[in-house]
PDB file of C-alpha atoms and ligand atoms in Angstrom:
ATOM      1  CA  UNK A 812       0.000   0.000   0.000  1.00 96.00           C
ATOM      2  CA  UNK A 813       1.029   3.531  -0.790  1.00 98.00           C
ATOM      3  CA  UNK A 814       0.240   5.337   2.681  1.00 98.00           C
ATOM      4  CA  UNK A 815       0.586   9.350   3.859  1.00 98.00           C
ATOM      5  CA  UNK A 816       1.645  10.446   6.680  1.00 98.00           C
ATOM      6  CA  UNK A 817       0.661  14.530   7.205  1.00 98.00           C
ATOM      7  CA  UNK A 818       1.968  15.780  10.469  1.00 98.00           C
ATOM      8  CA  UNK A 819       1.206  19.308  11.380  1.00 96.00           C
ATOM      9  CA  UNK A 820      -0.015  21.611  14.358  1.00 96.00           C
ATOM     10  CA  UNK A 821      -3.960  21.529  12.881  1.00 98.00           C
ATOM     11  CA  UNK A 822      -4.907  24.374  14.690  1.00 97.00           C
ATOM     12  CA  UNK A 823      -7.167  24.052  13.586  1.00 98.00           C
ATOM     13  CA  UNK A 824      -7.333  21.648  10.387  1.00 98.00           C
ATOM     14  CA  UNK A 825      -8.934  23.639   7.227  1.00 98.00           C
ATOM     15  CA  UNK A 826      -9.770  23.127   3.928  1.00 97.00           C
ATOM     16  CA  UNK A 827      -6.000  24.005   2.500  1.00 96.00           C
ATOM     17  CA  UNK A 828      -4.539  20.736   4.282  1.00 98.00           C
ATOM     18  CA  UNK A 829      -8.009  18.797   3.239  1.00 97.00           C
ATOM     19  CA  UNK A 830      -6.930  20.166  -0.714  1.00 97.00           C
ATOM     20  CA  UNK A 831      -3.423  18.902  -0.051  1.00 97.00           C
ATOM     21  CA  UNK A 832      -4.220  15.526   1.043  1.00 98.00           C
ATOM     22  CA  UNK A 833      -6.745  14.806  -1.586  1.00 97.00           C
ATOM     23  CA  UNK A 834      -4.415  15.981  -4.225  1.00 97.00           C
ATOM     24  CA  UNK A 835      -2.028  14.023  -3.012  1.00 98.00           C
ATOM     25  CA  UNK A 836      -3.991  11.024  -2.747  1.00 98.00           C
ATOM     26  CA  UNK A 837      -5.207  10.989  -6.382  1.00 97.00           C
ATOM     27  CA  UNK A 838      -1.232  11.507  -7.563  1.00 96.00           C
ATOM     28  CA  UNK A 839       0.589   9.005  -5.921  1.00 97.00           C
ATOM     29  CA  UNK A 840      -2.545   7.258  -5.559  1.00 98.00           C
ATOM     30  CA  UNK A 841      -2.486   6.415  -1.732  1.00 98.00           C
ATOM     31  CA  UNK A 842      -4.399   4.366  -0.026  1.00 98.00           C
ATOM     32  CA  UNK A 843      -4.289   5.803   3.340  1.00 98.00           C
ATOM     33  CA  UNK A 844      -3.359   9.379   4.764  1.00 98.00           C
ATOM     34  CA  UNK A 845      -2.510   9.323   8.898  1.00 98.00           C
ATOM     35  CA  UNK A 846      -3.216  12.528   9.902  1.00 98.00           C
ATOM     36  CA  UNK A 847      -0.925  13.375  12.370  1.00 98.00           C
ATOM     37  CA  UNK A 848      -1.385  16.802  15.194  1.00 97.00           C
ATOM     38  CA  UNK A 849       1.877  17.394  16.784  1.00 95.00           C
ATOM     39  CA  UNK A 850       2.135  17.923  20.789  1.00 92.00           C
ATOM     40  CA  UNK A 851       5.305  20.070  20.673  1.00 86.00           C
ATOM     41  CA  UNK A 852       6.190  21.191  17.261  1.00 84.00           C
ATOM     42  CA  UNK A 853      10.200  21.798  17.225  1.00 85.00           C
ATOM     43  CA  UNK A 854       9.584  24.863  14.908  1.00 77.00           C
ATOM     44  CA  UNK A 855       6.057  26.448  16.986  1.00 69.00           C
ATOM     45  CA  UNK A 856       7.734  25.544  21.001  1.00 63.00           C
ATOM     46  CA  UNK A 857       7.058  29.358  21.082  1.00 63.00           C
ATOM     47  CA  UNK A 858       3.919  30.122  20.592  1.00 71.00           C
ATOM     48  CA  UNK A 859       0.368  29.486  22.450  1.00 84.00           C
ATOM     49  CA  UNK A 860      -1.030  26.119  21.004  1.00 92.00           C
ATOM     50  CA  UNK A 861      -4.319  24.812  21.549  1.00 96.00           C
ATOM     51  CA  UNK A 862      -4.349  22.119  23.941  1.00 95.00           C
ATOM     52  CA  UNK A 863      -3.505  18.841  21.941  1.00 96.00           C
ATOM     53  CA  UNK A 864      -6.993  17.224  22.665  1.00 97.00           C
ATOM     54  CA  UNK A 865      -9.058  20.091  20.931  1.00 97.00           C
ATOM     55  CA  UNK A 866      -7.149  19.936  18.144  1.00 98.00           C
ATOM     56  CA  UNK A 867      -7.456  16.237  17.788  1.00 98.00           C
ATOM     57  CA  UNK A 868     -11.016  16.395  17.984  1.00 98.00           C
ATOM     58  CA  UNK A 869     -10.591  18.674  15.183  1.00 98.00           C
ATOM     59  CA  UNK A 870      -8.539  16.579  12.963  1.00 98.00           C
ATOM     60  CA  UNK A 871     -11.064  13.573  14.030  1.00 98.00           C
ATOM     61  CA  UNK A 872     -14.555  15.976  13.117  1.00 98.00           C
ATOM     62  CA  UNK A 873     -12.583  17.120   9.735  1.00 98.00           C
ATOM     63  CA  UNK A 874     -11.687  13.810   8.303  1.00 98.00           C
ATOM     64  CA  UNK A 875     -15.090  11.874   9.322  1.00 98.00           C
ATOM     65  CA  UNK A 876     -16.651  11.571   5.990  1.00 96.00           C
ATOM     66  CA  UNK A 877     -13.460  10.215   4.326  1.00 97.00           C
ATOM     67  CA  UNK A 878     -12.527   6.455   4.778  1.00 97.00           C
ATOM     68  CA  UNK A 879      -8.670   6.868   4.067  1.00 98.00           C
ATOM     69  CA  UNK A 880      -8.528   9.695   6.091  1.00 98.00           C
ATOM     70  CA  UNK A 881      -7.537   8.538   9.581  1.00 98.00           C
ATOM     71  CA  UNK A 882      -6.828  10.566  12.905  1.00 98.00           C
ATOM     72  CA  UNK A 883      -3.242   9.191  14.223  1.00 97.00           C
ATOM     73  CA  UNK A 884      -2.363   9.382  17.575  1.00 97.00           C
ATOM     74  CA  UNK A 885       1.126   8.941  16.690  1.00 96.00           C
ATOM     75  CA  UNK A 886       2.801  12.260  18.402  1.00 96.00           C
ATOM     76  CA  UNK A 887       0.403  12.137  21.586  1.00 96.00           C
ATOM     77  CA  UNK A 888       1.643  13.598  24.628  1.00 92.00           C
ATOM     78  CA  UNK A 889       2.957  10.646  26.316  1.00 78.00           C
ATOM     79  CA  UNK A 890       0.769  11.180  29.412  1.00 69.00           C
ATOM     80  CA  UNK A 891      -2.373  10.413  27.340  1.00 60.00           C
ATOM     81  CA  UNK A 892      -0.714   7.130  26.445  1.00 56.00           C
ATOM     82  CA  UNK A 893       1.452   5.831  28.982  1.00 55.00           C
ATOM     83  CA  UNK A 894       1.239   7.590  32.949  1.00 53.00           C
ATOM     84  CA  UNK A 895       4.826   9.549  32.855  1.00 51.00           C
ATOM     85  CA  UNK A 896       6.673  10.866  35.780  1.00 54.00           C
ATOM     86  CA  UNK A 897       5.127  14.770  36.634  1.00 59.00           C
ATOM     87  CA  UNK A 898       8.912  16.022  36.430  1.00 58.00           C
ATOM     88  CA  UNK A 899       9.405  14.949  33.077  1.00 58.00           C
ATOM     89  CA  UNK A 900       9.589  17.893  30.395  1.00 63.00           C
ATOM     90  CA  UNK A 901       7.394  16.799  27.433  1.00 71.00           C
ATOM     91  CA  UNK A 902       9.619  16.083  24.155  1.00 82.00           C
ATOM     92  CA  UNK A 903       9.573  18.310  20.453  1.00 88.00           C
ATOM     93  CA  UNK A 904       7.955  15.366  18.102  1.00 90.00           C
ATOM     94  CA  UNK A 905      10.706  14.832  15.533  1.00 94.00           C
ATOM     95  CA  UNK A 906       8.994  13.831  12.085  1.00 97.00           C
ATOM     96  CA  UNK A 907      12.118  10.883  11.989  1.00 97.00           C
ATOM     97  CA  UNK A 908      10.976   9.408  14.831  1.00 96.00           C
ATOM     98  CA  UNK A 909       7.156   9.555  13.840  1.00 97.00           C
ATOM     99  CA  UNK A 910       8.278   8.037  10.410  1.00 97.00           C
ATOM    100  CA  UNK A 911      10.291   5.052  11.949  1.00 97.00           C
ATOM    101  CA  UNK A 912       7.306   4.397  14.538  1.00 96.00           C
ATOM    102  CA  UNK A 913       4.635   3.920  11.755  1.00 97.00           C
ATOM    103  CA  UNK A 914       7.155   2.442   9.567  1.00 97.00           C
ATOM    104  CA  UNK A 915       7.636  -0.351  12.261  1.00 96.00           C
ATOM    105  CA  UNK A 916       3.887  -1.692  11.289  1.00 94.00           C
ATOM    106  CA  UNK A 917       4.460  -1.494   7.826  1.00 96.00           C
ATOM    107  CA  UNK A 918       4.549  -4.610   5.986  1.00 95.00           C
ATOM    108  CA  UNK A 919       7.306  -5.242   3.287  1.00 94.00           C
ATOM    109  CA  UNK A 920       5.952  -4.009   0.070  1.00 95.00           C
ATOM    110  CA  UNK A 921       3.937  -0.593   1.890  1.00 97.00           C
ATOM    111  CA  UNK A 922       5.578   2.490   0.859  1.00 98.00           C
ATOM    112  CA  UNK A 923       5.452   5.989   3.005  1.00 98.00           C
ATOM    113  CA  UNK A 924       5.326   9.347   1.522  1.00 98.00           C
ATOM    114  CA  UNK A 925       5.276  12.298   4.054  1.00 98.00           C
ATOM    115  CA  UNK A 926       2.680  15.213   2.771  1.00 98.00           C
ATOM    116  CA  UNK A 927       4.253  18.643   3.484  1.00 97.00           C
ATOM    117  CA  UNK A 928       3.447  22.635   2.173  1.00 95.00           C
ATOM    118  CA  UNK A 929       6.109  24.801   0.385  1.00 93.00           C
ATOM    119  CA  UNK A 930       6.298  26.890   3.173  1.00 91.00           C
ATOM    120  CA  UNK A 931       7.254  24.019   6.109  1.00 94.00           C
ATOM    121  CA  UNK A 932       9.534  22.270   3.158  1.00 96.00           C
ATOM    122  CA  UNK A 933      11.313  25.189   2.579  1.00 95.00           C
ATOM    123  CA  UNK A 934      12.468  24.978   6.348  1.00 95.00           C
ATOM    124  CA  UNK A 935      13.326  20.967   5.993  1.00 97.00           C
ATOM    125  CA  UNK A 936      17.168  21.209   5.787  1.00 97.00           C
ATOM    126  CA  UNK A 937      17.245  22.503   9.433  1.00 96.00           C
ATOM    127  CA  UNK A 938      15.080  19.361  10.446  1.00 96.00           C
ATOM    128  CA  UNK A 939      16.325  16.928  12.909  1.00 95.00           C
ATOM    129  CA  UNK A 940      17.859  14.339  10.843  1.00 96.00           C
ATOM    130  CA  UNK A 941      16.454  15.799   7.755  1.00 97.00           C
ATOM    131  CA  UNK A 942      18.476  13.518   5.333  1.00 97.00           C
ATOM    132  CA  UNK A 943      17.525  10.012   6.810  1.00 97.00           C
ATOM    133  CA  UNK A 944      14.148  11.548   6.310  1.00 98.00           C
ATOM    134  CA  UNK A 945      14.674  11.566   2.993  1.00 98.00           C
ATOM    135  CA  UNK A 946      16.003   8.430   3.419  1.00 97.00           C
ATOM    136  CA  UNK A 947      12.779   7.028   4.601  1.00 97.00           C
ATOM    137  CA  UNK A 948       9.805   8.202   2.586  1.00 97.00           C
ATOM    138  CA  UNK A 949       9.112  10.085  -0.754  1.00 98.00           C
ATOM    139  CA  UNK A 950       8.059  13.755  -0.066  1.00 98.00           C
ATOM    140  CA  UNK A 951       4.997  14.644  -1.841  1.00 98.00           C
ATOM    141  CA  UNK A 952       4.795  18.782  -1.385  1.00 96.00           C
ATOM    142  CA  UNK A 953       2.189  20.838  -2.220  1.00 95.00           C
ATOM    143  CA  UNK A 954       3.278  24.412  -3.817  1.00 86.00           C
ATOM    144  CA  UNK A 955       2.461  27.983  -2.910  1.00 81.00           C
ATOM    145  CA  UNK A 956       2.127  30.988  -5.963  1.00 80.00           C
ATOM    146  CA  UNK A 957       5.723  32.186  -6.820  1.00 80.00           C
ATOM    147  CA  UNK A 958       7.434  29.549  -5.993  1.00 83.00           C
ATOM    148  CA  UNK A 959       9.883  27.194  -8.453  1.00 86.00           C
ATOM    149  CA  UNK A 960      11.356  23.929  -9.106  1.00 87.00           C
ATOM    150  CA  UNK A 961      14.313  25.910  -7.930  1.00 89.00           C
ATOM    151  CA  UNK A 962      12.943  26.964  -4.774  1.00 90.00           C
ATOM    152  CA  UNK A 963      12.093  23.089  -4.055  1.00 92.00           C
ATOM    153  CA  UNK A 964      15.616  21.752  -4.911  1.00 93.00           C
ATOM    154  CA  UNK A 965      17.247  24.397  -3.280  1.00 93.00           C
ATOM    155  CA  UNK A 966      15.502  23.748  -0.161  1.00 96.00           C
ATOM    156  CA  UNK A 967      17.046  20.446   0.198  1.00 97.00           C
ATOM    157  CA  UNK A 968      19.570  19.343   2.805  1.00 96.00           C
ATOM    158  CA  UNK A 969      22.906  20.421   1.469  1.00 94.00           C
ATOM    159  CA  UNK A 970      24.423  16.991   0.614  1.00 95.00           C
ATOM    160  CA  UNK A 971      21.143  16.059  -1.525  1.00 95.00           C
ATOM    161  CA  UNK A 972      20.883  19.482  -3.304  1.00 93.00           C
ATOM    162  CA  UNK A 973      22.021  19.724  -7.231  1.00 89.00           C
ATOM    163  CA  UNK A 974      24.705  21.656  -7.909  1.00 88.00           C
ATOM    164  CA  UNK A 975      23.578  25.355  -8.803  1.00 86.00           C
ATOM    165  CA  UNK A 976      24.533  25.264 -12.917  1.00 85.00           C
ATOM    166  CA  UNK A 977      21.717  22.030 -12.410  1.00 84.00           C
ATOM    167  CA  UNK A 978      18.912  24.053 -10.524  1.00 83.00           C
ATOM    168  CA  UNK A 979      19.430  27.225 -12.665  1.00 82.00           C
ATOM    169  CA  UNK A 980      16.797  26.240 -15.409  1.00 79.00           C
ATOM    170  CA  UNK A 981      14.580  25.470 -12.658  1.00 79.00           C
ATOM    171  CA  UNK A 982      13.962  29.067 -11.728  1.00 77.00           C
ATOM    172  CA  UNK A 983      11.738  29.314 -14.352  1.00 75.00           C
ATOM    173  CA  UNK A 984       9.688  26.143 -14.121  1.00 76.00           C
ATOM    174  CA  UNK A 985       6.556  25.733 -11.440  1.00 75.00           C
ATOM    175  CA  UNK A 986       6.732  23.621  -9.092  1.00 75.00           C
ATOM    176  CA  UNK A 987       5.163  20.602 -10.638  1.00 78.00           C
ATOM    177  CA  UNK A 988       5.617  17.206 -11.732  1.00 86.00           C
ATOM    178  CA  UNK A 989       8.373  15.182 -10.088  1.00 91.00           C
ATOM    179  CA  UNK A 990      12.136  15.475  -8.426  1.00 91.00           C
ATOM    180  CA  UNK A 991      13.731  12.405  -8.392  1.00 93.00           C
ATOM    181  CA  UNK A 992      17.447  13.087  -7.280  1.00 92.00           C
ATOM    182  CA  UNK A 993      19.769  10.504  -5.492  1.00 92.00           C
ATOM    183  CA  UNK A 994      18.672  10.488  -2.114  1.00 93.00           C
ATOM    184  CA  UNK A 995      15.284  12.132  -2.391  1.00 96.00           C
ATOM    185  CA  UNK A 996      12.147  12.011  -4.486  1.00 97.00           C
ATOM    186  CA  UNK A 997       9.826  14.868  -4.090  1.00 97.00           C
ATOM    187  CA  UNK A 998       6.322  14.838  -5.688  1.00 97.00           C
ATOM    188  CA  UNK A 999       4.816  18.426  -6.714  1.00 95.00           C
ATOM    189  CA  UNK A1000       1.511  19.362  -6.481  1.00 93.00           C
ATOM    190  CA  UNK A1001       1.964  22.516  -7.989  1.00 84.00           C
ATOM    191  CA  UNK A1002      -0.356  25.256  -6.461  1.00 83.00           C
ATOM    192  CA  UNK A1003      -3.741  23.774  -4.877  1.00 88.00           C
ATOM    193  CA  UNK A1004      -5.123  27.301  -4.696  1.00 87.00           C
ATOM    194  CA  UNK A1005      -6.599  27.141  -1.108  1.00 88.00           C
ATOM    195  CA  UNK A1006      -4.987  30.086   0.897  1.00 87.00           C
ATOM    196  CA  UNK A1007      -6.496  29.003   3.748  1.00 91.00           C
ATOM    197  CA  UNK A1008      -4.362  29.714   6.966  1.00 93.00           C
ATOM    198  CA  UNK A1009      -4.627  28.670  10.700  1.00 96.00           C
ATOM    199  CA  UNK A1010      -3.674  31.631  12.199  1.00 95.00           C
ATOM    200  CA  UNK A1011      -6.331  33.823   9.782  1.00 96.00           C
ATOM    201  CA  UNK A1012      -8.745  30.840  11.102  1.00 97.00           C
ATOM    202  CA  UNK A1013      -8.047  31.801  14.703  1.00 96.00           C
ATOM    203  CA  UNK A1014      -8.068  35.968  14.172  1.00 96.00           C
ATOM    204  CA  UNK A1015     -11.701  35.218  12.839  1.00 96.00           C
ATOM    205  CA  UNK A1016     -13.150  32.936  15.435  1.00 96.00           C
ATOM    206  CA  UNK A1017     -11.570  35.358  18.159  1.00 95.00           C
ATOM    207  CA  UNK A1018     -13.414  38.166  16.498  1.00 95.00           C
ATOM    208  CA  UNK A1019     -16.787  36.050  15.841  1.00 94.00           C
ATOM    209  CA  UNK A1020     -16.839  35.933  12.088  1.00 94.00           C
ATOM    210  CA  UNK A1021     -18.199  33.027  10.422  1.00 94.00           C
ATOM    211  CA  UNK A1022     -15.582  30.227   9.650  1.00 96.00           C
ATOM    212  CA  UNK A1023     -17.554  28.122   7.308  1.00 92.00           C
ATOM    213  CA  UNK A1024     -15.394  29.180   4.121  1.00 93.00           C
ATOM    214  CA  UNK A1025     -11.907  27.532   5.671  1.00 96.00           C
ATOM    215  CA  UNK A1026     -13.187  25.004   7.912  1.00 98.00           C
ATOM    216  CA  UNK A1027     -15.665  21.677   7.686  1.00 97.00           C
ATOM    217  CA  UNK A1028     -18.666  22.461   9.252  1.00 97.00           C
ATOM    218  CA  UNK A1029     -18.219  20.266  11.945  1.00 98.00           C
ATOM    219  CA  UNK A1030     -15.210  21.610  12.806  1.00 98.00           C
ATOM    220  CA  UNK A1031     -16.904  25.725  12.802  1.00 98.00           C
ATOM    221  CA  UNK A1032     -19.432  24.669  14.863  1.00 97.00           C
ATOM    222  CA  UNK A1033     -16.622  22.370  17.481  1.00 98.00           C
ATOM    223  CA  UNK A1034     -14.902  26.102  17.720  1.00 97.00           C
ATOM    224  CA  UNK A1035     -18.507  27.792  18.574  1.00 96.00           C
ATOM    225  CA  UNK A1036     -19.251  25.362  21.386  1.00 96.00           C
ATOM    226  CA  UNK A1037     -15.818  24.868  22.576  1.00 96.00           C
ATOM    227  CA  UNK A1038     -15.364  28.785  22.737  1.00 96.00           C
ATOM    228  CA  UNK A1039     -11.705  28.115  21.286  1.00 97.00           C
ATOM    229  CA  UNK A1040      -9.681  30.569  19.835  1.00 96.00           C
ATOM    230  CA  UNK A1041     -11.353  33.767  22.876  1.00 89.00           C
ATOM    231  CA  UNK A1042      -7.661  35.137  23.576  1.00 72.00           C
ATOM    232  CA  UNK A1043      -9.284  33.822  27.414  1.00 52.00           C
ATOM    233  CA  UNK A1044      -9.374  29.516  26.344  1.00 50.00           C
ATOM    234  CA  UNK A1045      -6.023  29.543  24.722  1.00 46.00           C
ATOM    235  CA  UNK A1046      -3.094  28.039  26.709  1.00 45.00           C
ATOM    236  CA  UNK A1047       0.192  28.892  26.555  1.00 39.00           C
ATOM    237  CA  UNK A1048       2.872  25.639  26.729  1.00 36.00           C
TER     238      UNK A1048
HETATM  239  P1  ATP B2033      -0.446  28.369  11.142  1.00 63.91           P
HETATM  240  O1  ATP B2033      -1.176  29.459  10.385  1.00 63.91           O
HETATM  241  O2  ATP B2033      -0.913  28.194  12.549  1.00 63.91           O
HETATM  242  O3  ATP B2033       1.062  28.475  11.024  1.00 63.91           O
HETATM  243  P2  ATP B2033      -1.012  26.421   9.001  1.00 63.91           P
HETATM  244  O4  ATP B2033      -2.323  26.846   8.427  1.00 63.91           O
HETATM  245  O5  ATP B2033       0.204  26.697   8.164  1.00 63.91           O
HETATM  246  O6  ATP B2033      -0.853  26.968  10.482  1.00 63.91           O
HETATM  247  P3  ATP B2033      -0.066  23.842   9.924  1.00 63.91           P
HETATM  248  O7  ATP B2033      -0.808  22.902  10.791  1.00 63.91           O
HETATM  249  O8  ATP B2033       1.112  24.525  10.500  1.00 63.91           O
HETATM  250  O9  ATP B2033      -1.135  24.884   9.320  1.00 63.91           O
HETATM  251  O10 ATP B2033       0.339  23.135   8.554  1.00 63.91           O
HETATM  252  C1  ATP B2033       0.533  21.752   8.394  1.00 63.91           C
HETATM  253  C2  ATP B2033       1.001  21.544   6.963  1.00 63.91           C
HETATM  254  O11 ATP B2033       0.014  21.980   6.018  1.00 63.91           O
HETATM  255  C3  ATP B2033       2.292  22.290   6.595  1.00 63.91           C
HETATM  256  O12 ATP B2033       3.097  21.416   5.825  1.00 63.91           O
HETATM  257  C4  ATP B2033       1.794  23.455   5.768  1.00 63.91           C
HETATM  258  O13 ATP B2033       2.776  23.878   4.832  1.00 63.91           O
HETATM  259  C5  ATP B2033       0.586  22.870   5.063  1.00 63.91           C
HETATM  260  N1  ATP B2033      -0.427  23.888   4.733  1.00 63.91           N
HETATM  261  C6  ATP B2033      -0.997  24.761   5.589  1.00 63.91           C
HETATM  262  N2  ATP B2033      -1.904  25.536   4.959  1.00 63.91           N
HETATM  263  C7  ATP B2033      -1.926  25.125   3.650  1.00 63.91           C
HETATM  264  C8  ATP B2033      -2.680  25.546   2.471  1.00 63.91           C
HETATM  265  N3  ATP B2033      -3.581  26.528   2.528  1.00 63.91           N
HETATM  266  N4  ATP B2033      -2.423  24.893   1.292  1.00 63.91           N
HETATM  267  C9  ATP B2033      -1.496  23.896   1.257  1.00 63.91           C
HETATM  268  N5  ATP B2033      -0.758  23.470   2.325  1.00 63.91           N
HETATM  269  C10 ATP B2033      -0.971  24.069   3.501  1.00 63.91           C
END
């Protein structure tokens, strides 16, 4: 089986990461996409999160109606999972060791590809272990306007990126179709056209406006009764 994994802080989930994964799926025709919410994300330790719970719910309300859509509880603060010592600092989740978890029920001929936007991938050489990564799955990213087939190569850890008199006719291609490089193959979605953001998401539900254009209805109405996203029900980790 061809399966996803999509890790990212869903806070909450909208209808740009639904676009991405349903893209995705019909592409590198996937079976499955684990839809992962990170506890601590390495790159967000800074700033308030939603407690991990809500936005679980979230991810669980906003992939209901699809069958290979499925909630994963794979980066779980360890307390909801197994009781932990109260002096014990919580761990970042490192994508590597999500990847080598789920990989460990994988049977021999399942394949992972990890489903990322253009803005986190053009972060992903300063990721923990970001070249076993590559190592591990196929990337399958999904591209913002203005950016190339340059941008995407030249994001790339520095031992897998091509050499600059390679990338230069890049600069004018999209970001489509596929990288395959030693080391690393990337897929490109090219531009899915769904600006949605999470942090316009949360500036609209703190000032009341309707949310039904970014989020699954489900999810909207999860926000309403919860009363998340009132600068007063957001905690700070
Ligand atoms: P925030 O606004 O809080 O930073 P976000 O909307 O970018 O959040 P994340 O949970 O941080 O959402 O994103 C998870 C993944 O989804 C990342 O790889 C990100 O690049 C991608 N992504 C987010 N929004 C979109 C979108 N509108 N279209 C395509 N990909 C997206």
């Amino acid at each position: 089986m061809n399966i996803g994994l999509f890790g990212g802080t869903f806070d909450p989930l909208h209808r740009g990461h639904a676009a991405l994964a349903r893209a995705a799926m019909e592409q590198c025709k996937l079976h499955r996409i684990y839809f992962v919410p990170a506890n601590l994300p390495p790159h967000k330790q800074r700033q308030p999160l939603t407690p991990f719970l809500h936005r679980f719910a979230m991810v669980v309300l906003a992939t209901a109606q699809e069958k290979s859509f499925v909630p994963s509880l794979l980066e779980a603060p360890e307390e909801n999972v197994v009781p932990i010592r109260k002096d014990v600092r919580a761990k970042p989740n490192y994508t590597i060791d999500t990847v080598r978890r789920l990989k460990r029920s994988f049977k021999a001929a399942d394949k992972l590809f990890l489903l990322i936007g253009m803005d986190a991938f053009a972060d992903i050489a300063k990721w923990h272990q970001a070249e076993a990564l590559f190592r591990e799955c196929e990337f399958i990213v999904a591209g913002r306007p203005g950016y190339s087939l340059a941008d995407v190569a030249n994001a790339l850890p520095e031992s897998l990126r091509p050499r600059p008199e390679v990338t230069r006719p890049f600069h004018k291609q999209p970001a489509t179709g596929e990288l395959v490089l030693p080391g690393a193959t990337i897929h490109l979605l090219g531009d899915l056209h769904q600006p949605a953001s999470a942090t316009a998401i949360r500036e609209a539900a703190a000032a009341g406006k309707p949310l039904a254009r970014w989020v699954d209805p489900a999810v909207a109405e999860y926000i309403k009764k919860m009363g998340l996203y009132k600068s007063s029900s957001v905690v700070t980790r």
